[in-house]
Tab-separated table of C-alpha atoms in Angstrom:
chain	number	residue	atom	x	y	z
A	171	UNK	CA	52.929	-8.648	-41.278
A	172	UNK	CA	54.131	-5.869	-38.977
A	173	UNK	CA	50.618	-4.447	-38.970
A	174	UNK	CA	49.132	-7.776	-37.857
A	175	UNK	CA	51.691	-8.080	-35.048
A	176	UNK	CA	50.902	-4.528	-33.905
A	177	UNK	CA	47.176	-5.220	-33.689
A	178	UNK	CA	47.833	-8.423	-31.820
A	179	UNK	CA	50.068	-6.546	-29.376
A	180	UNK	CA	47.379	-3.919	-28.747
A	181	UNK	CA	44.732	-6.564	-28.154
A	182	UNK	CA	47.017	-8.418	-25.800
A	183	UNK	CA	47.741	-5.239	-23.848
A	184	UNK	CA	44.037	-4.457	-23.594
A	185	UNK	CA	43.298	-7.958	-22.341
A	186	UNK	CA	46.069	-7.704	-19.758
A	187	UNK	CA	44.773	-4.319	-18.598
A	188	UNK	CA	41.221	-5.679	-18.255
A	189	UNK	CA	42.557	-8.640	-16.344
A	190	UNK	CA	44.120	-6.227	-13.876
A	191	UNK	CA	40.761	-4.419	-13.274
A	192	UNK	CA	38.163	-5.396	-10.661
A	193	UNK	CA	35.297	-7.609	-11.814
A	194	UNK	CA	31.951	-7.583	-9.940
A	195	UNK	CA	29.979	-10.839	-9.902
A	196	UNK	CA	26.646	-11.300	-8.080
A	197	UNK	CA	25.436	-14.614	-6.709
A	198	UNK	CA	21.953	-13.456	-7.826
A	199	UNK	CA	20.556	-10.262	-9.374
A	200	UNK	CA	16.860	-10.604	-8.557
A	201	UNK	CA	14.820	-11.203	-5.411
A	202	UNK	CA	11.102	-11.962	-5.220
A	203	UNK	CA	9.576	-11.084	-1.839
A	204	UNK	CA	6.381	-12.828	-2.868
A	205	UNK	CA	3.282	-11.664	-0.997
A	206	UNK	CA	4.015	-9.330	1.892
A	207	UNK	CA	1.622	-7.643	4.308
A	208	UNK	CA	1.509	-3.862	4.296
A	209	UNK	CA	0.798	-3.964	8.026
A	210	UNK	CA	4.090	-5.826	8.699
A	211	UNK	CA	6.172	-2.895	7.501
A	212	UNK	CA	9.523	-2.865	5.693
A	213	UNK	CA	11.111	-5.939	4.143
A	214	UNK	CA	14.815	-6.448	3.392
A	215	UNK	CA	17.014	-8.648	1.242
A	216	UNK	CA	20.798	-8.851	0.732
A	217	UNK	CA	22.563	-9.139	-2.608
A	218	UNK	CA	26.068	-10.584	-2.221
A	219	UNK	CA	28.785	-9.958	-4.780
A	220	UNK	CA	32.450	-10.924	-5.254
A	221	UNK	CA	35.410	-9.146	-6.777
A	222	UNK	CA	36.830	-11.636	-9.275
A	223	UNK	CA	39.258	-9.160	-10.790
A	224	UNK	CA	42.884	-8.331	-10.090
A	225	UNK	CA	42.403	-4.878	-8.488
A	226	UNK	CA	40.401	-3.427	-5.592
A	227	UNK	CA	36.687	-2.912	-6.306
A	228	UNK	CA	35.035	0.344	-5.205
A	229	UNK	CA	31.273	1.000	-5.404
A	230	UNK	CA	30.936	4.734	-6.022
A	231	UNK	CA	27.143	4.879	-5.967
A	232	UNK	CA	24.093	2.660	-5.461
A	233	UNK	CA	20.702	4.213	-6.193
A	234	UNK	CA	17.125	2.915	-6.235
A	235	UNK	CA	14.462	3.678	-8.815
A	236	UNK	CA	12.134	5.240	-6.214
A	237	UNK	CA	12.076	6.562	-2.672
A	238	UNK	CA	10.252	3.503	-1.353
A	239	UNK	CA	13.423	1.444	-1.850
A	240	UNK	CA	16.519	2.116	0.262
A	241	UNK	CA	19.937	0.558	-0.519
A	242	UNK	CA	22.960	0.256	1.771
A	243	UNK	CA	26.276	-1.130	0.524
A	244	UNK	CA	29.855	-1.963	1.401
A	245	UNK	CA	31.711	1.347	1.285
A	246	UNK	CA	35.322	0.240	1.720
A	247	UNK	CA	37.367	-1.171	-1.204
A	248	UNK	CA	36.851	-4.882	-1.835
A	249	UNK	CA	40.121	-6.627	-2.592
A	250	UNK	CA	40.392	-9.335	-5.278
A	251	UNK	CA	38.679	-12.529	-4.168
A	252	UNK	CA	36.780	-10.737	-1.368
A	253	UNK	CA	33.002	-10.246	-1.102
A	254	UNK	CA	30.656	-7.374	-0.355
A	255	UNK	CA	26.949	-6.797	0.188
A	256	UNK	CA	24.138	-4.536	-0.982
A	257	UNK	CA	21.214	-4.475	1.454
A	258	UNK	CA	17.933	-3.402	-0.157
A	259	UNK	CA	14.897	-2.420	1.954
A	260	UNK	CA	11.405	-1.869	0.547
A	261	UNK	CA	8.717	0.130	2.381
A	262	UNK	CA	5.211	-1.167	1.466
A	263	UNK	CA	3.300	1.420	3.493
A	264	UNK	CA	0.597	2.964	1.318
A	265	UNK	CA	1.660	0.912	-1.727
A	266	UNK	CA	-0.754	-2.010	-2.114
A	267	UNK	CA	-0.436	-4.246	-5.167
A	268	UNK	CA	2.427	-5.611	-7.263
A	269	UNK	CA	5.793	-3.857	-7.434
A	270	UNK	CA	9.103	-4.196	-9.241
A	271	UNK	CA	12.042	-1.938	-8.419
A	272	UNK	CA	15.542	-1.502	-9.824
A	273	UNK	CA	18.758	-0.790	-7.935
A	274	UNK	CA	21.601	0.562	-10.093
A	275	UNK	CA	25.239	0.017	-9.002
A	276	UNK	CA	28.064	2.207	-10.269
A	277	UNK	CA	31.653	1.009	-9.674
A	278	UNK	CA	35.184	0.888	-11.110
A	279	UNK	CA	34.631	-2.661	-12.364
A	280	UNK	CA	35.137	-3.747	-15.950
A	281	UNK	CA	31.390	-3.378	-16.274
A	282	UNK	CA	30.903	0.025	-14.602
A	283	UNK	CA	27.099	-0.147	-14.326
A	284	UNK	CA	25.180	-3.191	-13.103
A	285	UNK	CA	21.644	-3.675	-11.779
A	286	UNK	CA	19.761	-5.822	-9.320
A	287	UNK	CA	15.988	-6.126	-9.002
A	288	UNK	CA	13.349	-6.687	-6.338
A	289	UNK	CA	9.687	-7.512	-6.837
A	290	UNK	CA	6.649	-8.769	-4.961
A	291	UNK	CA	3.028	-8.047	-4.091
A	292	UNK	CA	1.814	-5.959	-1.152
A	293	UNK	CA	-1.334	-7.202	0.580
A	294	UNK	CA	-3.195	-4.129	1.893
A	295	UNK	CA	-3.568	-3.862	5.621
A	296	UNK	CA	-7.109	-4.303	6.902
A	297	UNK	CA	-8.990	-1.033	6.821
A	298	UNK	CA	-9.392	0.386	10.295
A	299	UNK	CA	-12.759	2.111	10.660
A	300	UNK	CA	-11.260	5.109	12.420
A	301	UNK	CA	-9.058	5.860	9.407
A	302	UNK	CA	-12.183	7.118	7.621
A	303	UNK	CA	-13.260	9.419	10.472
A	304	UNK	CA	-11.087	12.558	10.365
A	305	UNK	CA	-13.060	14.765	12.820
A	306	UNK	CA	-12.070	14.422	16.468
A	307	UNK	CA	-14.432	15.092	19.372
A	308	UNK	CA	-12.481	14.108	22.429
A	309	UNK	CA	-12.320	10.317	22.309
A	310	UNK	CA	-14.817	10.110	19.437
A	311	UNK	CA	-14.081	10.261	15.681
A	312	UNK	CA	-16.644	11.473	13.128
A	313	UNK	CA	-16.877	11.576	9.366
A	314	UNK	CA	-18.376	15.064	9.487
A	315	UNK	CA	-19.577	17.765	11.873
A	316	UNK	CA	-22.210	19.137	9.504
A	317	UNK	CA	-25.341	17.743	7.921
A	318	UNK	CA	-27.620	19.218	5.251
A	319	UNK	CA	-31.138	17.885	4.762
A	320	UNK	CA	-31.434	19.886	1.549
A	321	UNK	CA	-34.708	21.387	0.326
A	322	UNK	CA	-37.903	19.871	1.755
A	323	UNK	CA	-41.491	20.451	0.733
A	324	UNK	CA	-43.794	21.390	3.586
A	325	UNK	CA	-45.036	18.133	5.100
A	326	UNK	CA	-42.022	16.095	3.990
A	327	UNK	CA	-39.812	14.100	6.349
A	328	UNK	CA	-36.167	13.338	5.602
A	329	UNK	CA	-33.545	11.237	7.393
A	330	UNK	CA	-29.823	11.919	7.401
A	331	UNK	CA	-26.941	10.285	9.270
A	332	UNK	CA	-23.469	11.109	10.555
A	333	UNK	CA	-21.166	8.155	11.188
A	334	UNK	CA	-18.851	7.988	14.185
A	335	UNK	CA	-16.200	5.611	15.561
A	336	UNK	CA	-14.328	4.836	18.750
A	337	UNK	CA	-10.627	5.431	18.041
A	338	UNK	CA	-9.493	4.574	21.579
A	339	UNK	CA	-8.480	1.257	23.129
A	340	UNK	CA	-11.352	1.268	25.645
A	341	UNK	CA	-15.137	1.493	25.739
A	342	UNK	CA	-16.769	4.924	25.449
A	343	UNK	CA	-20.373	6.165	25.645
A	344	UNK	CA	-21.995	8.537	23.150
A	345	UNK	CA	-25.189	10.594	23.499
A	346	UNK	CA	-26.901	13.501	21.732
A	347	UNK	CA	-28.440	16.643	23.184
A	348	UNK	CA	-30.564	18.851	20.877
A	349	UNK	CA	-32.048	22.314	21.299
A	350	UNK	CA	-35.477	20.786	21.805
A	351	UNK	CA	-36.696	21.623	18.304
A	352	UNK	CA	-39.917	19.665	17.862
A	353	UNK	CA	-39.256	19.273	14.127
A	354	UNK	CA	-36.023	17.338	14.719
A	355	UNK	CA	-35.728	13.795	16.084
A	356	UNK	CA	-32.191	12.668	16.940
A	357	UNK	CA	-30.811	9.389	18.233
A	358	UNK	CA	-27.648	7.285	18.333
A	359	UNK	CA	-27.483	3.782	16.874
A	360	UNK	CA	-25.000	2.730	19.590
A	361	UNK	CA	-24.543	4.446	22.931
A	362	UNK	CA	-21.754	2.128	24.097
A	363	UNK	CA	-18.890	1.795	21.669
A	364	UNK	CA	-16.067	-0.737	21.863
A	365	UNK	CA	-12.581	0.034	20.429
A	366	UNK	CA	-12.734	0.459	16.616
A	367	UNK	CA	-16.521	0.031	16.688
A	368	UNK	CA	-18.671	2.393	14.626
A	369	UNK	CA	-22.127	3.891	15.022
A	370	UNK	CA	-24.434	6.543	13.573
A	371	UNK	CA	-26.152	9.715	14.676
A	372	UNK	CA	-29.588	9.457	13.059
A	373	UNK	CA	-31.572	12.662	12.448
A	374	UNK	CA	-35.112	12.940	11.102
A	375	UNK	CA	-36.317	16.387	9.998
A	376	UNK	CA	-40.109	16.824	10.000
A	377	UNK	CA	-40.885	19.921	7.960
A	378	UNK	CA	-44.590	19.777	8.910
A	379	UNK	CA	-43.662	20.508	12.523
A	380	UNK	CA	-41.320	23.337	11.536
A	381	UNK	CA	-42.954	26.757	11.857
A	382	UNK	CA	-40.442	28.523	9.638
A	383	UNK	CA	-40.089	28.484	5.869
A	384	UNK	CA	-36.767	28.983	4.134
A	385	UNK	CA	-33.308	28.190	5.538
A	386	UNK	CA	-33.257	26.458	8.924
A	387	UNK	CA	-30.088	26.166	10.990
A	388	UNK	CA	-29.770	24.377	14.308
A	389	UNK	CA	-27.212	22.414	16.313
A	390	UNK	CA	-26.921	19.199	18.284
A	391	UNK	CA	-24.450	18.652	21.101
A	392	UNK	CA	-22.429	15.441	21.291
A	393	UNK	CA	-21.900	14.089	24.793
A	394	UNK	CA	-18.974	11.683	25.210
A	395	UNK	CA	-18.617	9.614	28.408
A	396	UNK	CA	-21.432	11.562	30.087
A	397	UNK	CA	-19.374	14.778	29.972
A	398	UNK	CA	-21.382	17.573	28.377
A	399	UNK	CA	-19.073	20.248	26.986
A	400	UNK	CA	-20.975	23.202	25.556
A	401	UNK	CA	-18.386	24.286	23.007
A	402	UNK	CA	-18.201	24.424	19.207
A	403	UNK	CA	-15.826	21.450	19.243
A	404	UNK	CA	-18.690	19.158	20.304
A	405	UNK	CA	-21.462	20.722	18.190
A	406	UNK	CA	-22.990	19.304	15.017
A	407	UNK	CA	-24.308	21.879	12.555
A	408	UNK	CA	-27.598	20.950	10.892
A	409	UNK	CA	-29.209	22.752	7.931
A	410	UNK	CA	-32.384	22.457	5.868
A	411	UNK	CA	-34.680	24.571	3.695
A	412	UNK	CA	-38.469	24.356	3.934
A	413	UNK	CA	-40.605	25.368	0.943
A	414	UNK	CA	-44.292	25.440	0.110
A	415	UNK	CA	-45.523	22.280	-1.628
A	416	UNK	CA	-47.316	23.040	-4.894
A	417	UNK	CA	-47.004	19.554	-6.370
A	418	UNK	CA	-50.603	18.544	-5.575
A	419	UNK	CA	-52.294	21.642	-7.010
A	420	UNK	CA	-54.591	21.079	-9.957
A	421	UNK	CA	-54.535	23.239	-13.080
A	422	UNK	CA	-57.571	25.118	-11.825
A	423	UNK	CA	-55.968	25.719	-8.432
A	424	UNK	CA	-52.817	27.022	-10.095
A	425	UNK	CA	-54.911	29.410	-12.160
A	426	UNK	CA	-56.550	30.701	-8.971
A	427	UNK	CA	-53.234	30.922	-7.076
A	428	UNK	CA	-52.037	34.181	-5.522
A	429	UNK	CA	-49.588	36.286	-7.531
A	430	UNK	CA	-46.994	38.395	-5.776
A	431	UNK	CA	-46.198	41.779	-7.273
A	432	UNK	CA	-43.260	43.676	-5.839
A	433	UNK	CA	-39.924	45.248	-6.728
A	434	UNK	CA	-36.915	43.094	-7.585
A	435	UNK	CA	-34.455	45.823	-6.618
A	436	UNK	CA	-34.636	48.878	-4.387
A	437	UNK	CA	-32.281	51.767	-3.701
A	438	UNK	CA	-32.087	53.237	-0.216
A	439	UNK	CA	-30.037	56.133	-1.538
A	440	UNK	CA	-27.310	57.853	0.455
A	441	UNK	CA	-26.990	56.894	4.119
A	442	UNK	CA	-24.763	58.657	6.623
A	443	UNK	CA	-22.465	56.366	8.684
A	444	UNK	CA	-24.305	55.136	11.785
A	445	UNK	CA	-27.623	56.663	10.700
A	446	UNK	CA	-30.946	54.956	10.070
A	447	UNK	CA	-32.972	54.848	6.874
A	448	UNK	CA	-36.320	53.147	6.215
A	449	UNK	CA	-38.074	51.830	3.145
A	450	UNK	CA	-41.555	50.420	2.609
A	451	UNK	CA	-41.351	47.630	0.036
A	452	UNK	CA	-44.727	47.527	-1.748
A	453	UNK	CA	-46.494	44.163	-1.841
A	454	UNK	CA	-49.626	43.484	-3.891
A	455	UNK	CA	-51.594	40.327	-4.591
A	456	UNK	CA	-52.829	40.384	-8.181
A	457	UNK	CA	-53.952	36.737	-8.054
A	458	UNK	CA	-57.327	35.292	-7.066
A	459	UNK	CA	-56.567	33.485	-3.801
A	460	UNK	CA	-55.048	35.072	-0.659
A	461	UNK	CA	-51.280	35.663	-0.639
A	462	UNK	CA	-49.173	34.652	2.356
A	463	UNK	CA	-45.711	36.059	3.098
A	464	UNK	CA	-44.456	33.100	5.111
A	465	UNK	CA	-41.092	34.625	5.894
A	466	UNK	CA	-38.671	37.359	4.897
A	467	UNK	CA	-35.231	35.767	5.146
A	468	UNK	CA	-32.553	38.274	6.118
A	469	UNK	CA	-29.201	36.396	6.044
A	470	UNK	CA	-27.070	39.486	6.605
A	471	UNK	CA	-28.791	40.670	9.794
A	472	UNK	CA	-28.158	44.223	8.602
A	473	UNK	CA	-31.843	45.050	8.361
A	474	UNK	CA	-34.718	45.186	10.782
A	475	UNK	CA	-37.664	43.791	8.835
A	476	UNK	CA	-41.354	43.852	9.679
A	477	UNK	CA	-43.407	41.632	7.382
A	478	UNK	CA	-47.202	41.727	7.040
A	479	UNK	CA	-49.104	39.200	9.129
A	480	UNK	CA	-51.995	37.180	7.861
A	481	UNK	CA	-53.335	36.767	4.343
A	482	UNK	CA	-53.288	39.468	1.692
A	483	UNK	CA	-56.539	39.251	-0.189
A	484	UNK	CA	-56.876	39.479	-3.943
A	485	UNK	CA	-56.180	42.993	-5.216
A	486	UNK	CA	-55.002	44.238	-1.837
A	487	UNK	CA	-51.730	46.029	-1.103
A	488	UNK	CA	-49.421	46.124	1.876
A	489	UNK	CA	-45.723	46.711	2.608
A	490	UNK	CA	-42.680	45.051	4.054
A	491	UNK	CA	-40.960	47.610	6.261
A	492	UNK	CA	-37.166	47.594	5.942
A	493	UNK	CA	-34.993	49.561	8.378
A	494	UNK	CA	-31.259	49.907	7.868
A	495	UNK	CA	-28.874	51.409	10.379
A	496	UNK	CA	-25.504	52.005	8.749
A	497	UNK	CA	-23.586	50.049	11.371
A	498	UNK	CA	-21.553	46.917	10.702
A	499	UNK	CA	-19.720	44.838	13.307
A	500	UNK	CA	-20.606	47.421	15.936
A	501	UNK	CA	-19.011	50.283	13.986
A	502	UNK	CA	-20.382	52.887	11.552
A	503	UNK	CA	-20.180	51.602	7.988
A	504	UNK	CA	-17.235	52.755	5.939
A	505	UNK	CA	-17.906	54.920	2.921
A	506	UNK	CA	-18.750	53.018	-0.251
A	507	UNK	CA	-21.481	51.291	-2.239
A	508	UNK	CA	-23.317	48.352	-0.650
A	509	UNK	CA	-25.654	45.668	-1.957
A	510	UNK	CA	-27.429	42.901	-0.086
A	511	UNK	CA	-30.334	40.532	-0.715
A	512	UNK	CA	-33.380	39.396	1.198
A	513	UNK	CA	-35.728	36.559	0.193
A	514	UNK	CA	-39.507	36.509	0.474
A	515	UNK	CA	-40.956	33.014	0.968
A	516	UNK	CA	-44.559	33.001	-0.266
A	517	UNK	CA	-47.413	30.754	-1.394
A	518	UNK	CA	-47.194	32.098	-4.958
A	519	UNK	CA	-46.302	28.990	-7.020
A	520	UNK	CA	-44.334	31.085	-9.508
A	521	UNK	CA	-42.516	33.147	-6.884
A	522	UNK	CA	-42.192	30.893	-3.876
A	523	UNK	CA	-38.744	32.413	-3.257
A	524	UNK	CA	-38.674	36.046	-4.366
A	525	UNK	CA	-35.214	37.604	-4.085
A	526	UNK	CA	-35.077	41.374	-3.556
A	527	UNK	CA	-31.790	43.249	-3.932
A	528	UNK	CA	-31.214	46.246	-1.665
A	529	UNK	CA	-28.647	48.889	-2.672
A	530	UNK	CA	-27.346	51.900	-0.785
A	531	UNK	CA	-24.348	54.136	-0.518
A	532	UNK	CA	-22.605	55.364	2.600
A	533	UNK	CA	-20.848	58.704	2.487
């Protein structure tokens, strides 16, 4: 009997103690923003609560489940019977689609941890054309400053485009100036551009009109509002590679084709800093038809190269003269081992691009 009374007394004391604690009660614990526009920016709602306990209520912390949601709350103690607020703001920028976020409240209430929730759906803001054009040329925005036509067979034409946009709030004019290369046709789809309007630079590369084989590099100058500025900022870099076309050769023609015979690697030996050394790269045509060395491509510009002109008849020999002066960037080369490559562009179907490695040592 005494034991039963003791348990009853403890329960009664606990109930009285709980009755003397603060009690947090929300008028609502969830808010649905519905559909909101990303372009309209942040949205906010307020959760109201009341202290229905017998002691002052203190919110020690209110935290959101992610950084896109920001809560603010009543910081001072809320006396029994009084109310407080938790203001929750959601930032939809860059967050299209449905969302549901949790805000966790920590307090000295009988229930120390409570939660409220927000949800909704973000409607993406309309895509602005200029957002996709990261390159700036004065008042013009471009998707790219470079364009590669890729590898073209001799006689082939290829079109490529670079898109541009007006990112200002007024009309602008756009024009193109090229180097006058007769193998390149360039035009603009729109010369007058309204705000947020887009256009295209249209380039057509005609390999038949190009005298060179191998890598081709040229530039085009963009002129905005009739102001021609000859600087790299306003230049478009254009690349292509022109190769012999063997696709139409018959089996008999392929059998009669020229055959290039040369060295794949040469050694210039030891070169003194700043001194010159020469090498005659042997070239022989062991095929039936005449061999043409269309071009010797020297990407490093370290060599002075003299290639044979005209056709090399069957069985005949000649040389490609290679001169190296051990100077780099205007200064004598530092001691060490060096290796570079040149490429011979020919009409040999099996060796249309013959790479030759050149080695030397400076000491």
